[in-house]
């Protein structure tokens, strides 16, 4: 299994500002006093050893995740990051009209579907795009955002073969040997998490979910759904004080809640995603540290090591589980 993040932002695309970029440049240059900036290799080595909060960015595109498993291409949500994924896919079979992808939709809030009109492989005859979701009217929802009052090109203009398969949340799918399960999350309008299992490995995609109560009784169904995942992709948009106060019922979670559920479920890797559009890279890396610290605290006195790795979902980064 190989996972690549093409969009990890929540709510609305939020590209890095010039002010934020200049701050990163300043921090990098302040540490480069002893580096020969005329030596390209020396500069490259220096960049490689910089902290990630300086040398990289989470990106500004909304949710889109590529999952490669068992020779299949699964696309998880169609946020604005889908445009970049489409451009990459055109370099292969999708550029020849011979591509096939299975697309899983968590829900149809705009930040999770807004990239589809810009997904160029959908316009190439011969490509096959199979949508899987519990929403029986998904075709209409996608068509609505491409009505001429919102977008100049209708869904019907797309020349690829679009198929829409309605999924029963109570049933397990089997797609070319990949087992797929669903669970309903607490989110306005309803959203679903997906669990993908193949060859003894598990990836869970749980974007856009709120956990009002964290006691065992209230969270058992989620813990069991996340159980022993090699990678849990988790909505950590807000801080804890936000979800219990001014952003309660907005349908999102926190790094600490993700760490707690990952700890109980014995998850191997926790990827924090659906980043708040107002959060800078510094804020997001602080969230990773917060989750790590919570895991260390949670394991204290239990005889267990906090073996769960915490990852910041960043555009263009890949988590490769195939070698494990």
JSON list of C-alpha atoms in Angstrom, two decimals, residues 44-228:
[
{"chain": "A", "resi": 44, "resn": "UNK", "atom": "CA", "xyz": [21.42, 21.07, -1.00]},
{"chain": "A", "resi": 45, "resn": "UNK", "atom": "CA", "xyz": [22.97, 19.35, 2.03]},
{"chain": "A", "resi": 46, "resn": "UNK", "atom": "CA", "xyz": [22.05, 22.32, 4.20]},
{"chain": "A", "resi": 47, "resn": "UNK", "atom": "CA", "xyz": [18.44, 22.28, 3.03]},
{"chain": "A", "resi": 48, "resn": "UNK", "atom": "CA", "xyz": [18.19, 18.53, 3.70]},
{"chain": "A", "resi": 49, "resn": "UNK", "atom": "CA", "xyz": [19.17, 18.98, 7.35]},
{"chain": "A", "resi": 50, "resn": "UNK", "atom": "CA", "xyz": [16.77, 21.86, 8.02]},
{"chain": "A", "resi": 51, "resn": "UNK", "atom": "CA", "xyz": [13.75, 21.18, 10.26]},
{"chain": "A", "resi": 52, "resn": "UNK", "atom": "CA", "xyz": [10.70, 20.30, 8.19]},
{"chain": "A", "resi": 53, "resn": "UNK", "atom": "CA", "xyz": [8.78, 23.26, 9.52]},
{"chain": "A", "resi": 54, "resn": "UNK", "atom": "CA", "xyz": [11.31, 25.44, 7.66]},
{"chain": "A", "resi": 55, "resn": "UNK", "atom": "CA", "xyz": [12.15, 23.33, 4.59]},
{"chain": "A", "resi": 56, "resn": "UNK", "atom": "CA", "xyz": [8.61, 22.23, 3.69]},
{"chain": "A", "resi": 57, "resn": "UNK", "atom": "CA", "xyz": [4.97, 23.24, 3.78]},
{"chain": "A", "resi": 58, "resn": "UNK", "atom": "CA", "xyz": [1.70, 21.42, 4.37]},
{"chain": "A", "resi": 59, "resn": "UNK", "atom": "CA", "xyz": [0.31, 23.10, 1.27]},
{"chain": "A", "resi": 60, "resn": "UNK", "atom": "CA", "xyz": [-2.97, 24.85, 0.64]},
{"chain": "A", "resi": 61, "resn": "UNK", "atom": "CA", "xyz": [-5.05, 22.45, -1.45]},
{"chain": "A", "resi": 62, "resn": "UNK", "atom": "CA", "xyz": [-8.11, 20.76, 0.02]},
{"chain": "A", "resi": 63, "resn": "UNK", "atom": "CA", "xyz": [-8.49, 17.03, 0.62]},
{"chain": "A", "resi": 64, "resn": "UNK", "atom": "CA", "xyz": [-7.41, 14.54, -2.01]},
{"chain": "A", "resi": 65, "resn": "UNK", "atom": "CA", "xyz": [-5.48, 11.35, -1.23]},
{"chain": "A", "resi": 66, "resn": "UNK", "atom": "CA", "xyz": [-4.07, 8.78, -3.67]},
{"chain": "A", "resi": 67, "resn": "UNK", "atom": "CA", "xyz": [-3.99, 5.15, -2.50]},
{"chain": "A", "resi": 68, "resn": "UNK", "atom": "CA", "xyz": [-2.14, 2.58, -4.58]},
{"chain": "A", "resi": 69, "resn": "UNK", "atom": "CA", "xyz": [-2.97, -0.95, -3.52]},
{"chain": "A", "resi": 70, "resn": "UNK", "atom": "CA", "xyz": [-2.90, -4.33, -5.23]},
{"chain": "A", "resi": 71, "resn": "UNK", "atom": "CA", "xyz": [-2.40, -2.77, -8.65]},
{"chain": "A", "resi": 72, "resn": "UNK", "atom": "CA", "xyz": [-5.45, -0.54, -8.14]},
{"chain": "A", "resi": 73, "resn": "UNK", "atom": "CA", "xyz": [-5.72, 3.24, -7.98]},
{"chain": "A", "resi": 74, "resn": "UNK", "atom": "CA", "xyz": [-8.07, 4.53, -5.29]},
{"chain": "A", "resi": 75, "resn": "UNK", "atom": "CA", "xyz": [-8.73, 8.26, -4.96]},
{"chain": "A", "resi": 76, "resn": "UNK", "atom": "CA", "xyz": [-10.06, 9.46, -1.62]},
{"chain": "A", "resi": 77, "resn": "UNK", "atom": "CA", "xyz": [-12.08, 12.67, -1.98]},
{"chain": "A", "resi": 78, "resn": "UNK", "atom": "CA", "xyz": [-11.94, 15.24, -4.75]},
{"chain": "A", "resi": 79, "resn": "UNK", "atom": "CA", "xyz": [-10.75, 18.47, -3.13]},
{"chain": "A", "resi": 80, "resn": "UNK", "atom": "CA", "xyz": [-8.66, 21.01, -5.01]},
{"chain": "A", "resi": 81, "resn": "UNK", "atom": "CA", "xyz": [-5.59, 18.76, -4.69]},
{"chain": "A", "resi": 82, "resn": "UNK", "atom": "CA", "xyz": [-7.22, 16.51, -7.29]},
{"chain": "A", "resi": 83, "resn": "UNK", "atom": "CA", "xyz": [-6.11, 18.88, -10.05]},
{"chain": "A", "resi": 84, "resn": "UNK", "atom": "CA", "xyz": [-2.41, 18.17, -9.36]},
{"chain": "A", "resi": 85, "resn": "UNK", "atom": "CA", "xyz": [-3.09, 14.43, -9.08]},
{"chain": "A", "resi": 86, "resn": "UNK", "atom": "CA", "xyz": [-4.82, 14.52, -12.46]},
{"chain": "A", "resi": 87, "resn": "UNK", "atom": "CA", "xyz": [-1.86, 16.27, -14.07]},
{"chain": "A", "resi": 88, "resn": "UNK", "atom": "CA", "xyz": [0.46, 13.56, -12.74]},
{"chain": "A", "resi": 89, "resn": "UNK", "atom": "CA", "xyz": [-1.84, 10.76, -13.94]},
{"chain": "A", "resi": 90, "resn": "UNK", "atom": "CA", "xyz": [-1.82, 12.18, -17.47]},
{"chain": "A", "resi": 91, "resn": "UNK", "atom": "CA", "xyz": [1.84, 11.14, -17.70]},
{"chain": "A", "resi": 92, "resn": "UNK", "atom": "CA", "xyz": [0.72, 7.49, -17.63]},
{"chain": "A", "resi": 93, "resn": "UNK", "atom": "CA", "xyz": [-2.22, 5.44, -18.87]},
{"chain": "A", "resi": 94, "resn": "UNK", "atom": "CA", "xyz": [-4.74, 8.22, -18.17]},
{"chain": "A", "resi": 95, "resn": "UNK", "atom": "CA", "xyz": [-3.06, 10.35, -20.81]},
{"chain": "A", "resi": 96, "resn": "UNK", "atom": "CA", "xyz": [-3.79, 7.58, -23.33]},
{"chain": "A", "resi": 97, "resn": "UNK", "atom": "CA", "xyz": [-7.41, 7.04, -22.32]},
{"chain": "A", "resi": 98, "resn": "UNK", "atom": "CA", "xyz": [-6.58, 3.70, -20.70]},
{"chain": "A", "resi": 99, "resn": "UNK", "atom": "CA", "xyz": [-6.74, 4.60, -17.01]},
{"chain": "A", "resi": 100, "resn": "UNK", "atom": "CA", "xyz": [-9.08, 3.31, -14.33]},
{"chain": "A", "resi": 101, "resn": "UNK", "atom": "CA", "xyz": [-9.63, 4.75, -10.86]},
{"chain": "A", "resi": 102, "resn": "UNK", "atom": "CA", "xyz": [-11.98, 3.98, -7.99]},
{"chain": "A", "resi": 103, "resn": "UNK", "atom": "CA", "xyz": [-13.05, 7.19, -6.26]},
{"chain": "A", "resi": 104, "resn": "UNK", "atom": "CA", "xyz": [-14.34, 7.17, -2.68]},
{"chain": "A", "resi": 105, "resn": "UNK", "atom": "CA", "xyz": [-16.25, 10.19, -1.41]},
{"chain": "A", "resi": 106, "resn": "UNK", "atom": "CA", "xyz": [-16.45, 10.86, 2.33]},
{"chain": "A", "resi": 107, "resn": "UNK", "atom": "CA", "xyz": [-19.13, 13.52, 1.83]},
{"chain": "A", "resi": 108, "resn": "UNK", "atom": "CA", "xyz": [-19.95, 16.31, -0.58]},
{"chain": "A", "resi": 109, "resn": "UNK", "atom": "CA", "xyz": [-19.12, 19.49, 1.28]},
{"chain": "A", "resi": 110, "resn": "UNK", "atom": "CA", "xyz": [-17.50, 21.70, -1.32]},
{"chain": "A", "resi": 111, "resn": "UNK", "atom": "CA", "xyz": [-13.91, 21.35, -0.10]},
{"chain": "A", "resi": 112, "resn": "UNK", "atom": "CA", "xyz": [-14.15, 17.61, -0.81]},
{"chain": "A", "resi": 113, "resn": "UNK", "atom": "CA", "xyz": [-15.53, 17.80, -4.37]},
{"chain": "A", "resi": 114, "resn": "UNK", "atom": "CA", "xyz": [-14.36, 21.17, -5.74]},
{"chain": "A", "resi": 115, "resn": "UNK", "atom": "CA", "xyz": [-11.35, 19.68, -7.54]},
{"chain": "A", "resi": 116, "resn": "UNK", "atom": "CA", "xyz": [-13.29, 17.29, -9.77]},
{"chain": "A", "resi": 117, "resn": "UNK", "atom": "CA", "xyz": [-14.15, 19.83, -12.51]},
{"chain": "A", "resi": 118, "resn": "UNK", "atom": "CA", "xyz": [-10.38, 20.44, -12.87]},
{"chain": "A", "resi": 119, "resn": "UNK", "atom": "CA", "xyz": [-9.45, 16.73, -13.02]},
{"chain": "A", "resi": 120, "resn": "UNK", "atom": "CA", "xyz": [-8.27, 16.51, -16.64]},
{"chain": "A", "resi": 121, "resn": "UNK", "atom": "CA", "xyz": [-8.35, 12.66, -16.90]},
{"chain": "A", "resi": 122, "resn": "UNK", "atom": "CA", "xyz": [-12.14, 12.93, -16.59]},
{"chain": "A", "resi": 123, "resn": "UNK", "atom": "CA", "xyz": [-12.22, 14.67, -19.98]},
{"chain": "A", "resi": 124, "resn": "UNK", "atom": "CA", "xyz": [-10.15, 12.02, -21.79]},
{"chain": "A", "resi": 125, "resn": "UNK", "atom": "CA", "xyz": [-12.23, 9.42, -23.70]},
{"chain": "A", "resi": 126, "resn": "UNK", "atom": "CA", "xyz": [-11.52, 5.85, -22.66]},
{"chain": "A", "resi": 127, "resn": "UNK", "atom": "CA", "xyz": [-10.66, 6.54, -19.02]},
{"chain": "A", "resi": 128, "resn": "UNK", "atom": "CA", "xyz": [-12.94, 4.89, -16.47]},
{"chain": "A", "resi": 129, "resn": "UNK", "atom": "CA", "xyz": [-13.80, 6.57, -13.16]},
{"chain": "A", "resi": 130, "resn": "UNK", "atom": "CA", "xyz": [-15.89, 4.55, -10.71]},
{"chain": "A", "resi": 131, "resn": "UNK", "atom": "CA", "xyz": [-17.37, 6.47, -7.79]},
{"chain": "A", "resi": 132, "resn": "UNK", "atom": "CA", "xyz": [-18.19, 4.61, -4.58]},
{"chain": "A", "resi": 133, "resn": "UNK", "atom": "CA", "xyz": [-20.26, 6.30, -1.88]},
{"chain": "A", "resi": 134, "resn": "UNK", "atom": "CA", "xyz": [-23.36, 5.78, 0.27]},
{"chain": "A", "resi": 135, "resn": "UNK", "atom": "CA", "xyz": [-24.99, 8.80, -1.38]},
{"chain": "A", "resi": 136, "resn": "UNK", "atom": "CA", "xyz": [-27.53, 7.63, -4.01]},
{"chain": "A", "resi": 137, "resn": "UNK", "atom": "CA", "xyz": [-27.68, 11.11, -5.56]},
{"chain": "A", "resi": 138, "resn": "UNK", "atom": "CA", "xyz": [-23.91, 11.61, -5.88]},
{"chain": "A", "resi": 139, "resn": "UNK", "atom": "CA", "xyz": [-24.16, 12.08, -9.65]},
{"chain": "A", "resi": 140, "resn": "UNK", "atom": "CA", "xyz": [-26.62, 14.93, -9.15]},
{"chain": "A", "resi": 141, "resn": "UNK", "atom": "CA", "xyz": [-24.47, 16.53, -6.45]},
{"chain": "A", "resi": 142, "resn": "UNK", "atom": "CA", "xyz": [-21.43, 16.59, -8.72]},
{"chain": "A", "resi": 143, "resn": "UNK", "atom": "CA", "xyz": [-23.52, 17.81, -11.65]},
{"chain": "A", "resi": 144, "resn": "UNK", "atom": "CA", "xyz": [-24.95, 20.63, -9.55]},
{"chain": "A", "resi": 145, "resn": "UNK", "atom": "CA", "xyz": [-21.55, 22.20, -8.90]},
{"chain": "A", "resi": 146, "resn": "UNK", "atom": "CA", "xyz": [-20.94, 22.20, -12.65]},
{"chain": "A", "resi": 147, "resn": "UNK", "atom": "CA", "xyz": [-24.19, 23.93, -13.57]},
{"chain": "A", "resi": 148, "resn": "UNK", "atom": "CA", "xyz": [-23.50, 26.91, -15.82]},
{"chain": "A", "resi": 149, "resn": "UNK", "atom": "CA", "xyz": [-24.30, 29.40, -13.06]},
{"chain": "A", "resi": 150, "resn": "UNK", "atom": "CA", "xyz": [-21.30, 28.02, -11.11]},
{"chain": "A", "resi": 151, "resn": "UNK", "atom": "CA", "xyz": [-18.96, 26.56, -13.74]},
{"chain": "A", "resi": 152, "resn": "UNK", "atom": "CA", "xyz": [-18.70, 26.88, -17.54]},
{"chain": "A", "resi": 153, "resn": "UNK", "atom": "CA", "xyz": [-18.39, 23.15, -18.33]},
{"chain": "A", "resi": 154, "resn": "UNK", "atom": "CA", "xyz": [-21.12, 20.66, -17.41]},
{"chain": "A", "resi": 155, "resn": "UNK", "atom": "CA", "xyz": [-20.54, 17.17, -16.04]},
{"chain": "A", "resi": 156, "resn": "UNK", "atom": "CA", "xyz": [-21.95, 15.74, -19.28]},
{"chain": "A", "resi": 157, "resn": "UNK", "atom": "CA", "xyz": [-19.06, 17.33, -21.21]},
{"chain": "A", "resi": 158, "resn": "UNK", "atom": "CA", "xyz": [-16.61, 14.97, -19.53]},
{"chain": "A", "resi": 159, "resn": "UNK", "atom": "CA", "xyz": [-15.73, 12.28, -22.08]},
{"chain": "A", "resi": 160, "resn": "UNK", "atom": "CA", "xyz": [-14.45, 9.58, -19.73]},
{"chain": "A", "resi": 161, "resn": "UNK", "atom": "CA", "xyz": [-16.76, 6.82, -18.54]},
{"chain": "A", "resi": 162, "resn": "UNK", "atom": "CA", "xyz": [-18.25, 7.83, -15.19]},
{"chain": "A", "resi": 163, "resn": "UNK", "atom": "CA", "xyz": [-19.87, 5.10, -13.10]},
{"chain": "A", "resi": 164, "resn": "UNK", "atom": "CA", "xyz": [-21.65, 5.63, -9.78]},
{"chain": "A", "resi": 165, "resn": "UNK", "atom": "CA", "xyz": [-22.00, 2.72, -7.37]},
{"chain": "A", "resi": 166, "resn": "UNK", "atom": "CA", "xyz": [-24.06, 3.17, -4.22]},
{"chain": "A", "resi": 167, "resn": "UNK", "atom": "CA", "xyz": [-22.44, 1.51, -1.22]},
{"chain": "A", "resi": 168, "resn": "UNK", "atom": "CA", "xyz": [-24.39, -0.01, 1.66]},
{"chain": "A", "resi": 169, "resn": "UNK", "atom": "CA", "xyz": [-22.52, 1.19, 4.79]},
{"chain": "A", "resi": 170, "resn": "UNK", "atom": "CA", "xyz": [-23.39, -2.09, 6.51]},
{"chain": "A", "resi": 171, "resn": "UNK", "atom": "CA", "xyz": [-21.70, -4.23, 3.88]},
{"chain": "A", "resi": 172, "resn": "UNK", "atom": "CA", "xyz": [-18.07, -4.95, 3.05]},
{"chain": "A", "resi": 173, "resn": "UNK", "atom": "CA", "xyz": [-16.90, -4.25, -0.48]},
{"chain": "A", "resi": 174, "resn": "UNK", "atom": "CA", "xyz": [-14.32, -6.33, -2.31]},
{"chain": "A", "resi": 175, "resn": "UNK", "atom": "CA", "xyz": [-12.63, -4.50, -5.17]},
{"chain": "A", "resi": 176, "resn": "UNK", "atom": "CA", "xyz": [-10.06, -6.66, -6.94]},
{"chain": "A", "resi": 177, "resn": "UNK", "atom": "CA", "xyz": [-9.05, -8.25, -3.65]},
{"chain": "A", "resi": 178, "resn": "UNK", "atom": "CA", "xyz": [-9.11, -5.04, -1.61]},
{"chain": "A", "resi": 179, "resn": "UNK", "atom": "CA", "xyz": [-11.57, -5.16, 1.30]},
{"chain": "A", "resi": 180, "resn": "UNK", "atom": "CA", "xyz": [-13.36, -1.87, 1.98]},
{"chain": "A", "resi": 181, "resn": "UNK", "atom": "CA", "xyz": [-15.52, -1.07, 5.01]},
{"chain": "A", "resi": 182, "resn": "UNK", "atom": "CA", "xyz": [-17.38, 2.11, 5.96]},
{"chain": "A", "resi": 183, "resn": "UNK", "atom": "CA", "xyz": [-18.52, 3.82, 9.13]},
{"chain": "A", "resi": 184, "resn": "UNK", "atom": "CA", "xyz": [-20.65, 6.93, 9.63]},
{"chain": "A", "resi": 185, "resn": "UNK", "atom": "CA", "xyz": [-18.91, 9.86, 11.30]},
{"chain": "A", "resi": 186, "resn": "UNK", "atom": "CA", "xyz": [-20.47, 12.74, 13.20]},
{"chain": "A", "resi": 187, "resn": "UNK", "atom": "CA", "xyz": [-20.45, 15.63, 10.72]},
{"chain": "A", "resi": 188, "resn": "UNK", "atom": "CA", "xyz": [-23.12, 18.05, 9.47]},
{"chain": "A", "resi": 189, "resn": "UNK", "atom": "CA", "xyz": [-24.85, 16.41, 6.51]},
{"chain": "A", "resi": 190, "resn": "UNK", "atom": "CA", "xyz": [-23.18, 13.07, 7.24]},
{"chain": "A", "resi": 191, "resn": "UNK", "atom": "CA", "xyz": [-19.67, 11.88, 6.36]},
{"chain": "A", "resi": 192, "resn": "UNK", "atom": "CA", "xyz": [-18.10, 8.44, 6.15]},
{"chain": "A", "resi": 193, "resn": "UNK", "atom": "CA", "xyz": [-14.73, 6.96, 7.02]},
{"chain": "A", "resi": 194, "resn": "UNK", "atom": "CA", "xyz": [-13.27, 4.16, 4.88]},
{"chain": "A", "resi": 195, "resn": "UNK", "atom": "CA", "xyz": [-11.10, 1.23, 5.94]},
{"chain": "A", "resi": 196, "resn": "UNK", "atom": "CA", "xyz": [-9.00, -0.42, 3.22]},
{"chain": "A", "resi": 197, "resn": "UNK", "atom": "CA", "xyz": [-7.44, -3.84, 3.90]},
{"chain": "A", "resi": 198, "resn": "UNK", "atom": "CA", "xyz": [-5.09, -5.74, 1.61]},
{"chain": "A", "resi": 199, "resn": "UNK", "atom": "CA", "xyz": [-2.31, -8.26, 2.16]},
{"chain": "A", "resi": 200, "resn": "UNK", "atom": "CA", "xyz": [-2.45, -7.87, 5.94]},
{"chain": "A", "resi": 201, "resn": "UNK", "atom": "CA", "xyz": [-2.14, -4.07, 5.80]},
{"chain": "A", "resi": 202, "resn": "UNK", "atom": "CA", "xyz": [-4.79, -1.49, 6.69]},
{"chain": "A", "resi": 203, "resn": "UNK", "atom": "CA", "xyz": [-5.26, 2.17, 5.79]},
{"chain": "A", "resi": 204, "resn": "UNK", "atom": "CA", "xyz": [-8.13, 4.14, 7.35]},
{"chain": "A", "resi": 205, "resn": "UNK", "atom": "CA", "xyz": [-9.31, 7.44, 5.90]},
{"chain": "A", "resi": 206, "resn": "UNK", "atom": "CA", "xyz": [-11.32, 9.30, 8.57]},
{"chain": "A", "resi": 207, "resn": "UNK", "atom": "CA", "xyz": [-11.66, 12.90, 7.48]},
{"chain": "A", "resi": 208, "resn": "UNK", "atom": "CA", "xyz": [-14.36, 15.24, 8.81]},
{"chain": "A", "resi": 209, "resn": "UNK", "atom": "CA", "xyz": [-15.52, 13.68, 12.04]},
{"chain": "A", "resi": 210, "resn": "UNK", "atom": "CA", "xyz": [-16.36, 15.05, 15.48]},
{"chain": "A", "resi": 211, "resn": "UNK", "atom": "CA", "xyz": [-16.16, 13.04, 18.70]},
{"chain": "A", "resi": 212, "resn": "UNK", "atom": "CA", "xyz": [-18.41, 14.73, 21.23]},
{"chain": "A", "resi": 213, "resn": "UNK", "atom": "CA", "xyz": [-17.62, 12.26, 24.02]},
{"chain": "A", "resi": 214, "resn": "UNK", "atom": "CA", "xyz": [-14.35, 10.41, 24.45]},
{"chain": "A", "resi": 215, "resn": "UNK", "atom": "CA", "xyz": [-15.46, 7.79, 26.98]},
{"chain": "A", "resi": 216, "resn": "UNK", "atom": "CA", "xyz": [-15.10, 4.13, 26.02]},
{"chain": "A", "resi": 217, "resn": "UNK", "atom": "CA", "xyz": [-18.80, 3.56, 25.42]},
{"chain": "A", "resi": 218, "resn": "UNK", "atom": "CA", "xyz": [-19.08, 6.49, 23.01]},
{"chain": "A", "resi": 219, "resn": "UNK", "atom": "CA", "xyz": [-15.91, 5.72, 21.05]},
{"chain": "A", "resi": 220, "resn": "UNK", "atom": "CA", "xyz": [-15.78, 1.90, 20.95]},
{"chain": "A", "resi": 221, "resn": "UNK", "atom": "CA", "xyz": [-17.22, 1.73, 17.42]},
{"chain": "A", "resi": 222, "resn": "UNK", "atom": "CA", "xyz": [-14.54, 4.10, 16.13]},
{"chain": "A", "resi": 223, "resn": "UNK", "atom": "CA", "xyz": [-11.70, 2.40, 18.01]},
{"chain": "A", "resi": 224, "resn": "UNK", "atom": "CA", "xyz": [-12.69, -0.97, 16.55]},
{"chain": "A", "resi": 225, "resn": "UNK", "atom": "CA", "xyz": [-12.92, 0.53, 13.06]},
{"chain": "A", "resi": 226, "resn": "UNK", "atom": "CA", "xyz": [-9.42, 2.00, 13.45]},
{"chain": "A", "resi": 227, "resn": "UNK", "atom": "CA", "xyz": [-8.05, -1.15, 15.12]},
{"chain": "A", "resi": 228, "resn": "UNK", "atom": "CA", "xyz": [-4.45, -2.08, 14.18]}
]
